[in-house]
Amino acid sequence: MRGDVGDADDAPRSVASLAADPSLEGTAADDATDQEPQPTSTRDVWRAARARRKALRAEIRRFTQRSRRRRIIWSSAIGAIVLLIGGSVAAAYSPLFAVQKITVAGASTLDPTAIEAALGDQLGTPLALVDTSKVKAALLAFPLIETYALEARPPHDLTVRIVERTPVGVIRSEAGYTLVDAAGVALSTTADQPAGQPLIDVPGGVDSTAFRTAGLVVRSLPADVRGALTGVRATTADDVTLTLNTGMTVVWGSAEESALKAVTLSATMIAHPDAGSIDVTSPDVAVVG
C-alpha cells in the first residue's frame, strides 16, 4: 500500500514539472508556429511563375544554341550558292555574253574566213544558246573537215577547232579526178589531176578492202616518199604497189608492219638511189631490183 501511494504522489509532480519547464513551452510554441500557413499574394505567385518561365527559356536557348548556329551557317551557304548559280545562269543567257567573234583553229587547206562566214548566223547569239545543229549543218558544206569542236570563250568569242581530212590520192572517173581520203570520202572533183596527189588504181572502188589498205599505206609513208608518190595500185589487200616520180616501183604488200616497212624503204632508197624497184613485203629483208 505504501508503494502505491508513492506512485500517486509522483504523477502530480511530473505534470507540474512539465507546466513549469519553460524550454518545453518554447518548443511547443515553435511547432505551432511552423504549422501555421504563410500568407501568399497573387502578385508573388505571378512573379514566381514568370521567373520560372524565364529560366526555362534561358535553358532552352543554351541547349539549342549550337543547332541554331549550324542552321544559320547552312542557310547562308545555300543562299549564297543559289544566288551565285542564278546570277551565272542569268548572265550566261544574257546579251552580255553574246557571240561577237568567231575564230577558226586548225585550218591549213581550208580558208578560215569562209568557215567564219558560214557560221555568221550565230553572231549575236548568247554563248550558251549557240545552235550546235545549225553549226553542224553549216560545216557539212566543207568536206575537208573530218571532226570539229566548239569552244566558248567568254565574253564574246566562239572558237571552232577543226581537224582536216588527209587526202591520199585521186580516183579518175568520167566526172574527172576526185580527191579522196583514206576513208573514201570525196573531198573535191576537178577536171585535171591535182598536183602532188597520186592516182589510185583500185578495181573495187572506195568501198573495197583493197582501197582501205591502199589508204593506210599512203598515210604511213615518210614525207619524202609521200611527196614523190605518183601512183598507187592494188587488186587485193595484200598486193599494194607504189610508183614514184623517179620511175621506181615499191612493192609494199599488205598494210601490216607499215611503220617498219617505211623505215626499211627509206634506208634502202638511200643505200640504192638508182634502184628500179624495192620490195619491202618482208620488212626485215628488202629486195632491190
Tab-separated table of C-alpha atoms in Angstrom:
chain	number	residue	atom	x	y	z
A	1	MET	CA	0.000	0.000	0.000
A	2	ARG	CA	2.822	2.336	0.805
A	3	GLY	CA	4.328	1.666	-2.604
A	4	ASP	CA	1.091	2.576	-4.386
A	5	VAL	CA	0.780	5.882	-2.565
A	6	GLY	CA	4.266	6.745	-3.594
A	7	ASP	CA	3.410	6.328	-7.265
A	8	ALA	CA	0.396	8.519	-6.998
A	9	ASP	CA	2.386	11.200	-5.386
A	10	ASP	CA	4.904	11.166	-8.257
A	11	ALA	CA	2.368	11.749	-11.033
A	12	PRO	CA	1.179	15.174	-9.996
A	13	ARG	CA	4.722	16.317	-9.595
A	14	SER	CA	5.547	15.302	-13.186
A	15	VAL	CA	2.646	17.226	-14.622
A	16	ALA	CA	3.572	20.236	-12.652
A	17	SER	CA	7.154	19.998	-13.811
A	18	LEU	CA	6.092	19.975	-17.462
A	19	ALA	CA	3.971	23.006	-16.963
A	20	ALA	CA	6.730	24.838	-15.185
A	21	ASP	CA	9.519	23.951	-17.736
A	22	PRO	CA	9.990	26.973	-19.963
A	23	SER	CA	12.050	25.059	-22.586
A	24	LEU	CA	9.214	22.720	-23.318
A	25	GLU	CA	6.821	25.606	-23.669
A	26	GLY	CA	9.044	27.164	-26.318
A	27	THR	CA	9.212	24.002	-28.360
A	28	ALA	CA	5.521	23.574	-28.375
A	29	ALA	CA	5.075	27.170	-29.397
A	30	ASP	CA	7.527	26.833	-32.244
A	31	ASP	CA	5.795	23.739	-33.555
A	32	ALA	CA	2.567	25.550	-33.533
A	33	THR	CA	4.098	28.467	-35.431
A	34	ASP	CA	5.620	26.186	-38.137
A	35	GLN	CA	2.334	24.559	-38.782
A	36	GLU	CA	0.603	27.842	-39.467
A	37	PRO	CA	0.326	28.556	-43.335
A	38	GLN	CA	2.329	31.541	-44.668
A	39	PRO	CA	0.225	34.192	-46.336
A	40	THR	CA	0.927	34.455	-50.190
A	41	SER	CA	-0.342	37.187	-52.504
A	42	THR	CA	-1.391	36.820	-56.200
A	43	ARG	CA	1.488	39.085	-57.275
A	44	ASP	CA	4.031	36.800	-55.637
A	45	VAL	CA	2.592	33.798	-57.456
A	46	TRP	CA	2.707	35.631	-60.800
A	47	ARG	CA	6.308	36.747	-60.239
A	48	ALA	CA	7.392	33.247	-59.348
A	49	ALA	CA	5.753	31.810	-62.482
A	50	ARG	CA	7.349	34.465	-64.677
A	51	ALA	CA	10.791	33.785	-63.186
A	52	ARG	CA	10.332	30.078	-63.808
A	53	ARG	CA	9.353	30.622	-67.447
A	54	LYS	CA	12.306	32.959	-67.957
A	55	ALA	CA	14.698	30.407	-66.520
A	56	LEU	CA	13.202	27.706	-68.740
A	57	ARG	CA	13.613	29.813	-71.878
A	58	ALA	CA	17.222	30.540	-70.945
A	59	GLU	CA	17.933	26.836	-70.559
A	60	ILE	CA	16.309	26.059	-73.906
A	61	ARG	CA	18.372	28.745	-75.650
A	62	ARG	CA	21.545	27.443	-74.068
A	63	PHE	CA	20.938	23.848	-75.158
A	64	THR	CA	19.837	24.764	-78.729
A	65	GLN	CA	22.449	27.439	-79.411
A	66	ARG	CA	24.742	25.102	-81.378
A	67	SER	CA	21.973	23.736	-83.583
A	68	ARG	CA	20.672	27.238	-84.293
A	69	ARG	CA	24.166	28.388	-85.261
A	70	ARG	CA	24.508	25.365	-87.565
A	71	ARG	CA	21.183	26.132	-89.249
A	72	ILE	CA	22.210	29.749	-89.793
A	73	ILE	CA	25.507	28.702	-91.404
A	74	TRP	CA	23.834	26.169	-93.701
A	75	SER	CA	21.100	28.583	-94.684
A	76	SER	CA	23.664	31.280	-95.507
A	77	ALA	CA	25.787	28.877	-97.564
A	78	ILE	CA	22.820	27.544	-99.545
A	79	GLY	CA	21.571	31.056	-100.174
A	80	ALA	CA	24.980	32.147	-101.452
A	81	ILE	CA	25.209	29.122	-103.793
A	82	VAL	CA	21.719	29.692	-105.167
A	83	LEU	CA	22.490	33.346	-105.720
A	84	LEU	CA	25.777	32.530	-107.473
A	85	ILE	CA	24.230	29.907	-109.752
A	86	GLY	CA	21.252	32.057	-110.544
A	87	GLY	CA	23.442	35.035	-111.347
A	88	SER	CA	25.752	32.960	-113.531
A	89	VAL	CA	22.880	31.420	-115.494
A	90	ALA	CA	21.205	34.774	-115.957
A	91	ALA	CA	24.458	36.320	-117.163
A	92	ALA	CA	25.247	33.406	-119.495
A	93	TYR	CA	21.895	33.707	-121.255
A	94	SER	CA	22.016	37.485	-121.457
A	95	PRO	CA	23.327	39.654	-124.321
A	96	LEU	CA	26.336	40.441	-122.126
A	97	PHE	CA	27.839	37.128	-123.344
A	98	ALA	CA	26.662	37.188	-126.955
A	99	VAL	CA	28.891	35.944	-129.775
A	100	GLN	CA	30.709	38.824	-131.414
A	101	LYS	CA	33.697	36.958	-132.870
A	102	ILE	CA	34.114	33.513	-134.464
A	103	THR	CA	37.642	32.063	-134.555
A	104	VAL	CA	38.589	29.012	-136.647
A	105	ALA	CA	41.590	26.997	-135.467
A	106	GLY	CA	43.281	24.056	-137.212
A	107	ALA	CA	42.594	25.041	-140.816
A	108	SER	CA	45.500	24.574	-143.201
A	109	THR	CA	43.971	23.683	-146.559
A	110	LEU	CA	40.631	25.340	-145.909
A	111	ASP	CA	40.105	29.099	-145.821
A	112	PRO	CA	39.227	30.117	-142.227
A	113	THR	CA	37.343	33.208	-143.380
A	114	ALA	CA	34.997	31.033	-145.458
A	115	ILE	CA	34.157	28.936	-142.410
A	116	GLU	CA	33.619	32.040	-140.283
A	117	ALA	CA	31.264	33.450	-142.904
A	118	ALA	CA	29.290	30.179	-142.988
A	119	LEU	CA	28.739	30.470	-139.226
A	120	GLY	CA	27.797	34.143	-139.359
A	121	ASP	CA	24.202	33.492	-138.287
A	122	GLN	CA	25.480	32.685	-134.781
A	123	LEU	CA	26.688	36.249	-134.244
A	124	GLY	CA	24.636	37.978	-131.574
A	125	THR	CA	23.540	34.689	-130.012
A	126	PRO	CA	24.391	34.172	-126.315
A	127	LEU	CA	27.245	31.690	-125.989
A	128	ALA	CA	25.054	29.320	-124.007
A	129	LEU	CA	22.419	29.301	-126.758
A	130	VAL	CA	24.630	28.595	-129.784
A	131	ASP	CA	22.691	26.186	-132.008
A	132	THR	CA	25.011	23.196	-132.484
A	133	SER	CA	22.723	21.635	-135.101
A	134	LYS	CA	22.979	24.754	-137.274
A	135	VAL	CA	26.750	24.789	-136.807
A	136	LYS	CA	26.937	21.153	-137.928
A	137	ALA	CA	24.771	21.835	-140.963
A	138	ALA	CA	26.973	24.770	-141.966
A	139	LEU	CA	30.196	22.762	-141.611
A	140	LEU	CA	28.857	19.920	-143.771
A	141	ALA	CA	29.496	22.218	-146.729
A	142	PHE	CA	33.235	21.682	-146.127
A	143	PRO	CA	34.041	18.002	-146.891
A	144	LEU	CA	37.649	18.512	-145.829
A	145	ILE	CA	36.533	18.855	-142.200
A	146	GLU	CA	36.814	15.451	-140.538
A	147	THR	CA	35.950	16.488	-136.967
A	148	TYR	CA	35.302	19.736	-135.130
A	149	ALA	CA	34.765	21.030	-131.605
A	150	LEU	CA	33.136	24.208	-130.312
A	151	GLU	CA	34.755	26.169	-127.522
A	152	ALA	CA	33.030	29.123	-125.839
A	153	ARG	CA	35.498	31.767	-124.698
A	154	PRO	CA	33.592	34.405	-122.703
A	155	PRO	CA	32.648	37.060	-123.023
A	156	HIS	CA	32.214	37.158	-126.843
A	157	ASP	CA	34.444	34.624	-128.657
A	158	LEU	CA	33.282	31.323	-130.176
A	159	THR	CA	36.219	29.148	-131.255
A	160	VAL	CA	35.765	26.326	-133.772
A	161	ARG	CA	38.606	23.803	-133.694
A	162	ILE	CA	38.666	21.606	-136.800
A	163	VAL	CA	40.646	18.585	-137.928
A	164	GLU	CA	41.014	18.380	-141.688
A	165	ARG	CA	40.863	15.155	-143.644
A	166	THR	CA	44.133	13.940	-145.118
A	167	PRO	CA	43.869	13.227	-148.874
A	168	VAL	CA	45.545	10.015	-150.023
A	169	GLY	CA	45.103	10.497	-153.767
A	170	VAL	CA	42.639	10.851	-156.595
A	171	ILE	CA	40.346	8.426	-158.393
A	172	ARG	CA	39.723	9.016	-162.087
A	173	SER	CA	36.183	8.772	-163.430
A	174	GLU	CA	34.029	10.274	-166.166
A	175	ALA	CA	33.451	13.294	-163.923
A	176	GLY	CA	37.198	13.973	-163.652
A	177	TYR	CA	39.618	13.450	-160.781
A	178	THR	CA	38.027	13.031	-157.350
A	179	LEU	CA	40.226	13.707	-154.361
A	180	VAL	CA	39.568	11.191	-151.543
A	181	ASP	CA	40.819	10.483	-148.045
A	182	ALA	CA	41.665	7.105	-146.512
A	183	ALA	CA	38.005	6.504	-145.673
A	184	GLY	CA	36.964	7.066	-149.285
A	185	VAL	CA	35.245	10.395	-148.576
A	186	ALA	CA	35.179	12.563	-151.697
A	187	LEU	CA	36.757	15.923	-150.920
A	188	SER	CA	36.614	17.607	-154.322
A	189	THR	CA	36.386	16.841	-158.037
A	190	THR	CA	38.399	18.630	-160.707
A	191	ALA	CA	38.885	18.242	-164.427
A	192	ASP	CA	42.665	17.907	-164.082
A	193	GLN	CA	44.688	15.796	-161.689
A	194	PRO	CA	45.685	17.914	-158.640
A	195	ALA	CA	49.397	18.424	-158.241
A	196	GLY	CA	51.052	16.236	-155.641
A	197	GLN	CA	48.192	13.738	-155.483
A	198	PRO	CA	48.839	10.170	-156.730
A	199	LEU	CA	46.409	8.338	-158.958
A	200	ILE	CA	44.817	5.412	-157.103
A	201	ASP	CA	44.026	2.417	-159.292
A	202	VAL	CA	41.769	0.039	-157.346
A	203	PRO	CA	39.248	-2.004	-159.360
A	204	GLY	CA	36.904	-2.461	-156.407
A	205	GLY	CA	36.457	1.285	-155.770
A	206	VAL	CA	36.479	3.104	-152.456
A	207	ASP	CA	34.297	0.505	-150.742
A	208	SER	CA	36.755	-2.347	-151.269
A	209	THR	CA	39.264	-3.716	-148.776
A	210	ALA	CA	41.985	-3.084	-151.349
A	211	PHE	CA	41.234	0.650	-151.275
A	212	ARG	CA	41.204	0.777	-147.472
A	213	THR	CA	44.572	-0.959	-147.367
A	214	ALA	CA	45.992	1.391	-150.009
A	215	GLY	CA	44.804	4.383	-147.974
A	216	LEU	CA	46.508	3.081	-144.819
A	217	VAL	CA	49.733	2.515	-146.729
A	218	VAL	CA	49.786	6.025	-148.183
A	219	ARG	CA	49.202	7.571	-144.732
A	220	SER	CA	52.136	5.587	-143.281
A	221	LEU	CA	54.677	6.750	-145.872
A	222	PRO	CA	57.548	9.080	-144.874
A	223	ALA	CA	57.084	12.677	-146.018
A	224	ASP	CA	59.794	12.489	-148.697
A	225	VAL	CA	58.351	9.294	-150.191
A	226	ARG	CA	54.809	10.681	-149.997
A	227	GLY	CA	55.920	13.788	-151.901
A	228	ALA	CA	57.407	11.650	-154.693
A	229	LEU	CA	54.400	9.336	-154.962
A	230	THR	CA	52.600	9.384	-158.328
A	231	GLY	CA	50.569	6.158	-158.367
A	232	VAL	CA	49.043	3.519	-156.083
A	233	ARG	CA	47.804	0.183	-157.408
A	234	ALA	CA	46.112	-2.704	-155.584
A	235	THR	CA	43.853	-5.569	-156.589
A	236	THR	CA	43.648	-7.127	-153.115
A	237	ALA	CA	44.513	-6.120	-149.572
A	238	ASP	CA	47.879	-7.887	-149.877
A	239	ASP	CA	49.421	-6.534	-153.089
A	240	VAL	CA	49.725	-2.738	-152.759
A	241	THR	CA	52.310	-1.347	-155.183
A	242	LEU	CA	53.605	2.230	-155.285
A	243	THR	CA	55.088	4.235	-158.144
A	244	LEU	CA	57.451	7.193	-157.533
A	245	ASN	CA	58.208	10.123	-159.828
A	246	THR	CA	61.718	8.733	-160.377
A	247	GLY	CA	60.215	5.654	-162.032
A	248	MET	CA	60.979	3.438	-159.011
A	249	THR	CA	58.417	0.770	-158.117
A	250	VAL	CA	57.870	-0.171	-154.469
A	251	VAL	CA	56.214	-3.493	-153.717
A	252	TRP	CA	54.600	-2.959	-150.340
A	253	GLY	CA	52.240	-5.870	-149.898
A	254	SER	CA	49.686	-5.581	-147.060
A	255	ALA	CA	49.311	-2.807	-144.510
A	256	GLU	CA	50.793	-4.949	-141.744
A	257	GLU	CA	54.036	-3.629	-140.207
A	258	SER	CA	53.730	-0.477	-142.320
A	259	ALA	CA	55.800	1.580	-139.861
A	260	LEU	CA	58.707	-0.874	-140.081
A	261	LYS	CA	58.354	-1.098	-143.858
A	262	ALA	CA	58.578	2.684	-144.113
A	263	VAL	CA	61.868	2.702	-142.171
A	264	THR	CA	63.278	-0.104	-144.307
A	265	LEU	CA	62.240	1.646	-147.521
A	266	SER	CA	63.887	4.947	-146.554
A	267	ALA	CA	67.154	3.221	-145.621
A	268	THR	CA	67.171	1.154	-148.829
A	269	MET	CA	66.474	4.173	-151.031
A	270	ILE	CA	69.457	5.966	-149.509
A	271	ALA	CA	71.693	2.929	-149.977
A	272	HIS	CA	70.430	2.264	-153.551
A	273	PRO	CA	69.325	5.581	-155.108
A	274	ASP	CA	69.390	4.126	-158.647
A	275	ALA	CA	67.304	1.056	-157.876
A	276	GLY	CA	64.462	0.321	-160.265
A	277	SER	CA	62.356	-1.468	-157.661
A	278	ILE	CA	62.368	-2.216	-153.955
A	279	ASP	CA	60.339	-4.963	-152.355
A	280	VAL	CA	59.571	-4.400	-148.659
A	281	THR	CA	56.908	-7.082	-148.358
A	282	SER	CA	59.180	-8.587	-145.718
A	283	PRO	CA	60.459	-5.526	-143.850
A	284	ASP	CA	63.402	-7.400	-142.317
A	285	VAL	CA	64.955	-8.053	-145.725
A	286	ALA	CA	64.409	-5.566	-148.582
A	287	VAL	CA	64.811	-6.889	-152.103
A	288	VAL	CA	66.378	-4.422	-154.552
A	289	GLY	CA	65.815	-4.809	-158.292
